[in-house]
Amino acid sequence: MLDGFADIRDLLEVGGPVVTVIMLVTLAMWTMIVERLWYFRRLHPLEIEGVMAAWKSRADKGSWSSHQIRRKMISEVRAGLERSLPLVRALVALCPLLGLLGTVTGMIEVFDVMAIAGSGNPRAMAAGVSRATIPTMAGMVAALSGLVVSMRMDRWAAAESERLADALTGA
């Protein structure tokens, strides 16, 4: 366990401050993802039960006003399903951009070393090169991990909304 923390510390040191920012953004992104997954599994089924019971208890289901009430119920459920998903998508998109920022700052270090020590000293440039590549890798890994889950949650939310709309139409 301590070796894992030492590896993370080493990654943060070698990658520079941008990797720390990427780590914090990834932590925020995954916190929101876990919250959404918890909502989908625990709270959403209860919300669906409440909406279905409220719709079934209505005597009038064919008038214009009842259709508007049905649309409102579906819209509220869909809003609950999609809460935080745009922010998760934004954080997913932000991770590679932060990686690119780390690449640029690392390359600036390489150019500084080249200006001072010349291009014939590869050891002097190695720190800058690693500082340039590690944030890129970290940003891409963070984005890919969040992208897969984010896309699945988007599809699941759309499918759940359609399922509810179909259920209320048939009820």
PDB file of C-alpha atoms in Angstrom:
ATOM      1  CA  MET A   1       0.000   0.000   0.000  1.00  0.00           C
ATOM      2  CA  LEU A   2       2.803   2.399   0.871  1.00  0.00           C
ATOM      3  CA  ASP A   3       4.524   1.601  -2.429  1.00  0.00           C
ATOM      4  CA  GLY A   4       1.410   2.828  -4.261  1.00  0.00           C
ATOM      5  CA  PHE A   5       1.531   6.144  -2.420  1.00  0.00           C
ATOM      6  CA  ALA A   6       5.241   6.439  -3.151  1.00  0.00           C
ATOM      7  CA  ASP A   7       4.553   5.817  -6.853  1.00  0.00           C
ATOM      8  CA  ILE A   8       1.855   8.499  -6.876  1.00  0.00           C
ATOM      9  CA  ARG A   9       4.169  10.929  -5.107  1.00  0.00           C
ATOM     10  CA  ASP A  10       6.913  10.199  -7.660  1.00  0.00           C
ATOM     11  CA  LEU A  11       4.466  10.711 -10.533  1.00  0.00           C
ATOM     12  CA  LEU A  12       3.389  14.048  -9.089  1.00  0.00           C
ATOM     13  CA  GLU A  13       7.004  15.151  -8.644  1.00  0.00           C
ATOM     14  CA  VAL A  14       8.146  14.128 -12.116  1.00  0.00           C
ATOM     15  CA  GLY A  15       5.028  15.386 -13.909  1.00  0.00           C
ATOM     16  CA  GLY A  16       5.005  18.762 -12.249  1.00  0.00           C
ATOM     17  CA  PRO A  17       2.120  20.818 -10.916  1.00  0.00           C
ATOM     18  CA  VAL A  18      -0.107  20.124 -13.936  1.00  0.00           C
ATOM     19  CA  VAL A  19      -0.330  16.441 -12.973  1.00  0.00           C
ATOM     20  CA  THR A  20      -1.588  17.529  -9.544  1.00  0.00           C
ATOM     21  CA  VAL A  21      -4.318  19.569 -11.228  1.00  0.00           C
ATOM     22  CA  ILE A  22      -5.186  16.615 -13.489  1.00  0.00           C
ATOM     23  CA  MET A  23      -5.401  14.390 -10.433  1.00  0.00           C
ATOM     24  CA  LEU A  24      -7.755  16.822  -8.676  1.00  0.00           C
ATOM     25  CA  VAL A  25      -9.950  17.178 -11.775  1.00  0.00           C
ATOM     26  CA  THR A  26     -10.064  13.387 -12.118  1.00  0.00           C
ATOM     27  CA  LEU A  27     -11.002  13.029  -8.471  1.00  0.00           C
ATOM     28  CA  ALA A  28     -13.850  15.527  -8.894  1.00  0.00           C
ATOM     29  CA  MET A  29     -14.989  13.787 -12.081  1.00  0.00           C
ATOM     30  CA  TRP A  30     -15.058  10.343 -10.479  1.00  0.00           C
ATOM     31  CA  THR A  31     -16.803  11.699  -7.387  1.00  0.00           C
ATOM     32  CA  MET A  32     -19.606  12.945  -9.636  1.00  0.00           C
ATOM     33  CA  ILE A  33     -19.654   9.674 -11.568  1.00  0.00           C
ATOM     34  CA  VAL A  34     -19.992   7.641  -8.376  1.00  0.00           C
ATOM     35  CA  GLU A  35     -22.764   9.966  -7.173  1.00  0.00           C
ATOM     36  CA  ARG A  36     -24.653   9.491 -10.458  1.00  0.00           C
ATOM     37  CA  LEU A  37     -24.246   5.718 -10.309  1.00  0.00           C
ATOM     38  CA  TRP A  38     -25.563   5.750  -6.752  1.00  0.00           C
ATOM     39  CA  TYR A  39     -28.524   7.852  -7.878  1.00  0.00           C
ATOM     40  CA  PHE A  40     -29.249   5.500 -10.790  1.00  0.00           C
ATOM     41  CA  ARG A  41     -29.207   2.423  -8.550  1.00  0.00           C
ATOM     42  CA  ARG A  42     -30.828   3.715  -5.362  1.00  0.00           C
ATOM     43  CA  LEU A  43     -32.883   6.865  -5.850  1.00  0.00           C
ATOM     44  CA  HIS A  44     -34.086   6.655  -9.430  1.00  0.00           C
ATOM     45  CA  PRO A  45     -36.168   3.477  -8.957  1.00  0.00           C
ATOM     46  CA  LEU A  46     -37.970   5.143  -6.041  1.00  0.00           C
ATOM     47  CA  GLU A  47     -38.596   8.227  -8.144  1.00  0.00           C
ATOM     48  CA  ILE A  48     -40.039   6.086 -10.960  1.00  0.00           C
ATOM     49  CA  GLU A  49     -42.348   4.327  -8.520  1.00  0.00           C
ATOM     50  CA  GLY A  50     -43.631   7.676  -7.268  1.00  0.00           C
ATOM     51  CA  VAL A  51     -44.222   9.016 -10.787  1.00  0.00           C
ATOM     52  CA  MET A  52     -45.981   5.824 -11.879  1.00  0.00           C
ATOM     53  CA  ALA A  53     -48.210   5.863  -8.791  1.00  0.00           C
ATOM     54  CA  ALA A  54     -49.070   9.523  -9.320  1.00  0.00           C
ATOM     55  CA  TRP A  55     -49.936   8.896 -12.970  1.00  0.00           C
ATOM     56  CA  LYS A  56     -52.014   5.792 -12.232  1.00  0.00           C
ATOM     57  CA  SER A  57     -53.957   7.651  -9.560  1.00  0.00           C
ATOM     58  CA  ARG A  58     -55.097  10.244 -12.109  1.00  0.00           C
ATOM     59  CA  ALA A  59     -58.627   9.735 -13.334  1.00  0.00           C
ATOM     60  CA  ASP A  60     -58.165  11.821 -16.483  1.00  0.00           C
ATOM     61  CA  LYS A  61     -55.377  10.572 -18.739  1.00  0.00           C
ATOM     62  CA  GLY A  62     -56.598  11.620 -22.158  1.00  0.00           C
ATOM     63  CA  SER A  63     -57.061  15.375 -22.024  1.00  0.00           C
ATOM     64  CA  TRP A  64     -54.603  18.007 -23.200  1.00  0.00           C
ATOM     65  CA  SER A  65     -53.819  19.063 -19.623  1.00  0.00           C
ATOM     66  CA  SER A  66     -53.101  15.475 -18.572  1.00  0.00           C
ATOM     67  CA  HIS A  67     -50.677  15.123 -21.500  1.00  0.00           C
ATOM     68  CA  GLN A  68     -48.918  18.269 -20.336  1.00  0.00           C
ATOM     69  CA  ILE A  69     -48.717  16.864 -16.802  1.00  0.00           C
ATOM     70  CA  ARG A  70     -47.282  13.625 -18.235  1.00  0.00           C
ATOM     71  CA  ARG A  71     -44.670  15.605 -20.202  1.00  0.00           C
ATOM     72  CA  LYS A  72     -43.789  17.528 -17.034  1.00  0.00           C
ATOM     73  CA  MET A  73     -43.334  14.291 -15.063  1.00  0.00           C
ATOM     74  CA  ILE A  74     -41.096  12.806 -17.760  1.00  0.00           C
ATOM     75  CA  SER A  75     -39.120  16.049 -18.007  1.00  0.00           C
ATOM     76  CA  GLU A  76     -38.517  16.172 -14.253  1.00  0.00           C
ATOM     77  CA  VAL A  77     -37.329  12.565 -14.200  1.00  0.00           C
ATOM     78  CA  ARG A  78     -35.050  13.198 -17.183  1.00  0.00           C
ATOM     79  CA  ALA A  79     -33.608  16.301 -15.484  1.00  0.00           C
ATOM     80  CA  GLY A  80     -32.850  14.194 -12.417  1.00  0.00           C
ATOM     81  CA  LEU A  81     -31.179  11.551 -14.558  1.00  0.00           C
ATOM     82  CA  GLU A  82     -29.039  14.048 -16.442  1.00  0.00           C
ATOM     83  CA  ARG A  83     -28.004  16.141 -13.433  1.00  0.00           C
ATOM     84  CA  SER A  84     -24.191  16.487 -13.314  1.00  0.00           C
ATOM     85  CA  LEU A  85     -23.698  14.641 -16.621  1.00  0.00           C
ATOM     86  CA  PRO A  86     -22.815  17.822 -18.561  1.00  0.00           C
ATOM     87  CA  LEU A  87     -20.253  18.688 -15.895  1.00  0.00           C
ATOM     88  CA  VAL A  88     -18.773  15.193 -16.081  1.00  0.00           C
ATOM     89  CA  ARG A  89     -18.499  15.556 -19.868  1.00  0.00           C
ATOM     90  CA  ALA A  90     -16.803  18.940 -19.399  1.00  0.00           C
ATOM     91  CA  LEU A  91     -14.283  17.476 -16.951  1.00  0.00           C
ATOM     92  CA  VAL A  92     -13.602  14.603 -19.356  1.00  0.00           C
ATOM     93  CA  ALA A  93     -12.856  17.157 -22.081  1.00  0.00           C
ATOM     94  CA  LEU A  94     -10.716  19.217 -19.710  1.00  0.00           C
ATOM     95  CA  CYS A  95      -8.307  16.396 -18.829  1.00  0.00           C
ATOM     96  CA  PRO A  96      -6.528  16.151 -22.223  1.00  0.00           C
ATOM     97  CA  LEU A  97      -6.335  19.941 -22.388  1.00  0.00           C
ATOM     98  CA  LEU A  98      -4.599  19.992 -19.041  1.00  0.00           C
ATOM     99  CA  GLY A  99      -2.277  17.273 -20.335  1.00  0.00           C
ATOM    100  CA  LEU A 100      -1.477  19.508 -23.284  1.00  0.00           C
ATOM    101  CA  LEU A 101      -0.746  22.363 -20.898  1.00  0.00           C
ATOM    102  CA  GLY A 102       1.694  20.078 -19.078  1.00  0.00           C
ATOM    103  CA  THR A 103       3.306  19.201 -22.392  1.00  0.00           C
ATOM    104  CA  VAL A 104       3.828  22.850 -23.232  1.00  0.00           C
ATOM    105  CA  THR A 105       5.290  23.700 -19.828  1.00  0.00           C
ATOM    106  CA  GLY A 106       7.587  20.663 -20.003  1.00  0.00           C
ATOM    107  CA  MET A 107       8.794  21.641 -23.453  1.00  0.00           C
ATOM    108  CA  ILE A 108       9.503  25.157 -22.216  1.00  0.00           C
ATOM    109  CA  GLU A 109      11.811  23.555 -19.638  1.00  0.00           C
ATOM    110  CA  VAL A 110      13.537  21.573 -22.390  1.00  0.00           C
ATOM    111  CA  PHE A 111      14.068  24.724 -24.427  1.00  0.00           C
ATOM    112  CA  ASP A 112      15.435  26.538 -21.372  1.00  0.00           C
ATOM    113  CA  VAL A 113      17.918  23.729 -20.767  1.00  0.00           C
ATOM    114  CA  MET A 114      18.889  23.730 -24.427  1.00  0.00           C
ATOM    115  CA  ALA A 115      19.470  27.490 -24.290  1.00  0.00           C
ATOM    116  CA  ILE A 116      21.695  27.189 -21.230  1.00  0.00           C
ATOM    117  CA  ALA A 117      23.481  23.854 -21.671  1.00  0.00           C
ATOM    118  CA  GLY A 118      23.183  23.372 -25.424  1.00  0.00           C
ATOM    119  CA  SER A 119      21.518  20.522 -27.255  1.00  0.00           C
ATOM    120  CA  GLY A 120      24.380  18.111 -26.668  1.00  0.00           C
ATOM    121  CA  ASN A 121      23.418  17.348 -23.053  1.00  0.00           C
ATOM    122  CA  PRO A 122      20.627  14.751 -23.102  1.00  0.00           C
ATOM    123  CA  ARG A 123      20.673  14.268 -19.332  1.00  0.00           C
ATOM    124  CA  ALA A 124      19.870  17.885 -18.765  1.00  0.00           C
ATOM    125  CA  MET A 125      16.918  17.659 -21.159  1.00  0.00           C
ATOM    126  CA  ALA A 126      15.530  14.387 -19.750  1.00  0.00           C
ATOM    127  CA  ALA A 127      13.716  16.020 -16.834  1.00  0.00           C
ATOM    128  CA  GLY A 128      11.935  18.430 -19.143  1.00  0.00           C
ATOM    129  CA  VAL A 129      10.997  15.699 -21.588  1.00  0.00           C
ATOM    130  CA  SER A 130       9.473  13.562 -18.830  1.00  0.00           C
ATOM    131  CA  ARG A 131       7.719  16.621 -17.460  1.00  0.00           C
ATOM    132  CA  ALA A 132       6.302  17.092 -20.963  1.00  0.00           C
ATOM    133  CA  THR A 133       5.125  13.524 -21.577  1.00  0.00           C
ATOM    134  CA  ILE A 134       3.782  12.474 -18.178  1.00  0.00           C
ATOM    135  CA  PRO A 135       1.023  15.125 -18.008  1.00  0.00           C
ATOM    136  CA  THR A 136      -0.085  14.166 -21.510  1.00  0.00           C
ATOM    137  CA  MET A 137      -0.336  10.533 -20.502  1.00  0.00           C
ATOM    138  CA  ALA A 138      -2.102  11.374 -17.245  1.00  0.00           C
ATOM    139  CA  GLY A 139      -4.620  13.624 -19.006  1.00  0.00           C
ATOM    140  CA  MET A 140      -5.406  11.003 -21.640  1.00  0.00           C
ATOM    141  CA  VAL A 141      -5.791   8.175 -19.121  1.00  0.00           C
ATOM    142  CA  ALA A 142      -8.083  10.304 -16.955  1.00  0.00           C
ATOM    143  CA  ALA A 143     -10.167  11.345 -19.956  1.00  0.00           C
ATOM    144  CA  LEU A 144     -10.504   7.812 -21.294  1.00  0.00           C
ATOM    145  CA  SER A 145     -11.568   6.428 -17.943  1.00  0.00           C
ATOM    146  CA  GLY A 146     -14.267   9.054 -17.558  1.00  0.00           C
ATOM    147  CA  LEU A 147     -15.331   9.006 -21.216  1.00  0.00           C
ATOM    148  CA  VAL A 148     -16.384   5.367 -21.224  1.00  0.00           C
ATOM    149  CA  VAL A 149     -18.492   5.704 -18.094  1.00  0.00           C
ATOM    150  CA  SER A 150     -19.891   9.077 -19.135  1.00  0.00           C
ATOM    151  CA  MET A 151     -21.102   7.741 -22.471  1.00  0.00           C
ATOM    152  CA  ARG A 152     -22.765   4.762 -20.824  1.00  0.00           C
ATOM    153  CA  MET A 153     -24.509   6.995 -18.299  1.00  0.00           C
ATOM    154  CA  ASP A 154     -25.757   9.279 -21.093  1.00  0.00           C
ATOM    155  CA  ARG A 155     -27.184   6.327 -23.009  1.00  0.00           C
ATOM    156  CA  TRP A 156     -28.709   4.839 -19.869  1.00  0.00           C
ATOM    157  CA  ALA A 157     -30.374   8.140 -18.920  1.00  0.00           C
ATOM    158  CA  ALA A 158     -31.878   8.523 -22.401  1.00  0.00           C
ATOM    159  CA  ALA A 159     -33.109   4.918 -22.393  1.00  0.00           C
ATOM    160  CA  GLU A 160     -34.621   5.315 -18.919  1.00  0.00           C
ATOM    161  CA  SER A 161     -36.471   8.454 -20.004  1.00  0.00           C
ATOM    162  CA  GLU A 162     -37.860   6.632 -23.030  1.00  0.00           C
ATOM    163  CA  ARG A 163     -38.865   3.688 -20.858  1.00  0.00           C
ATOM    164  CA  LEU A 164     -40.749   5.996 -18.517  1.00  0.00           C
ATOM    165  CA  ALA A 165     -42.445   7.783 -21.422  1.00  0.00           C
ATOM    166  CA  ASP A 166     -43.546   4.421 -22.855  1.00  0.00           C
ATOM    167  CA  ALA A 167     -44.761   3.226 -19.451  1.00  0.00           C
ATOM    168  CA  LEU A 168     -46.800   6.378 -18.864  1.00  0.00           C
ATOM    169  CA  THR A 169     -48.280   6.206 -22.350  1.00  0.00           C
ATOM    170  CA  GLY A 170     -49.418   2.629 -21.810  1.00  0.00           C
ATOM    171  CA  ALA A 171     -50.630   3.180 -18.246  1.00  0.00           C
TER     172      ALA A 171
END
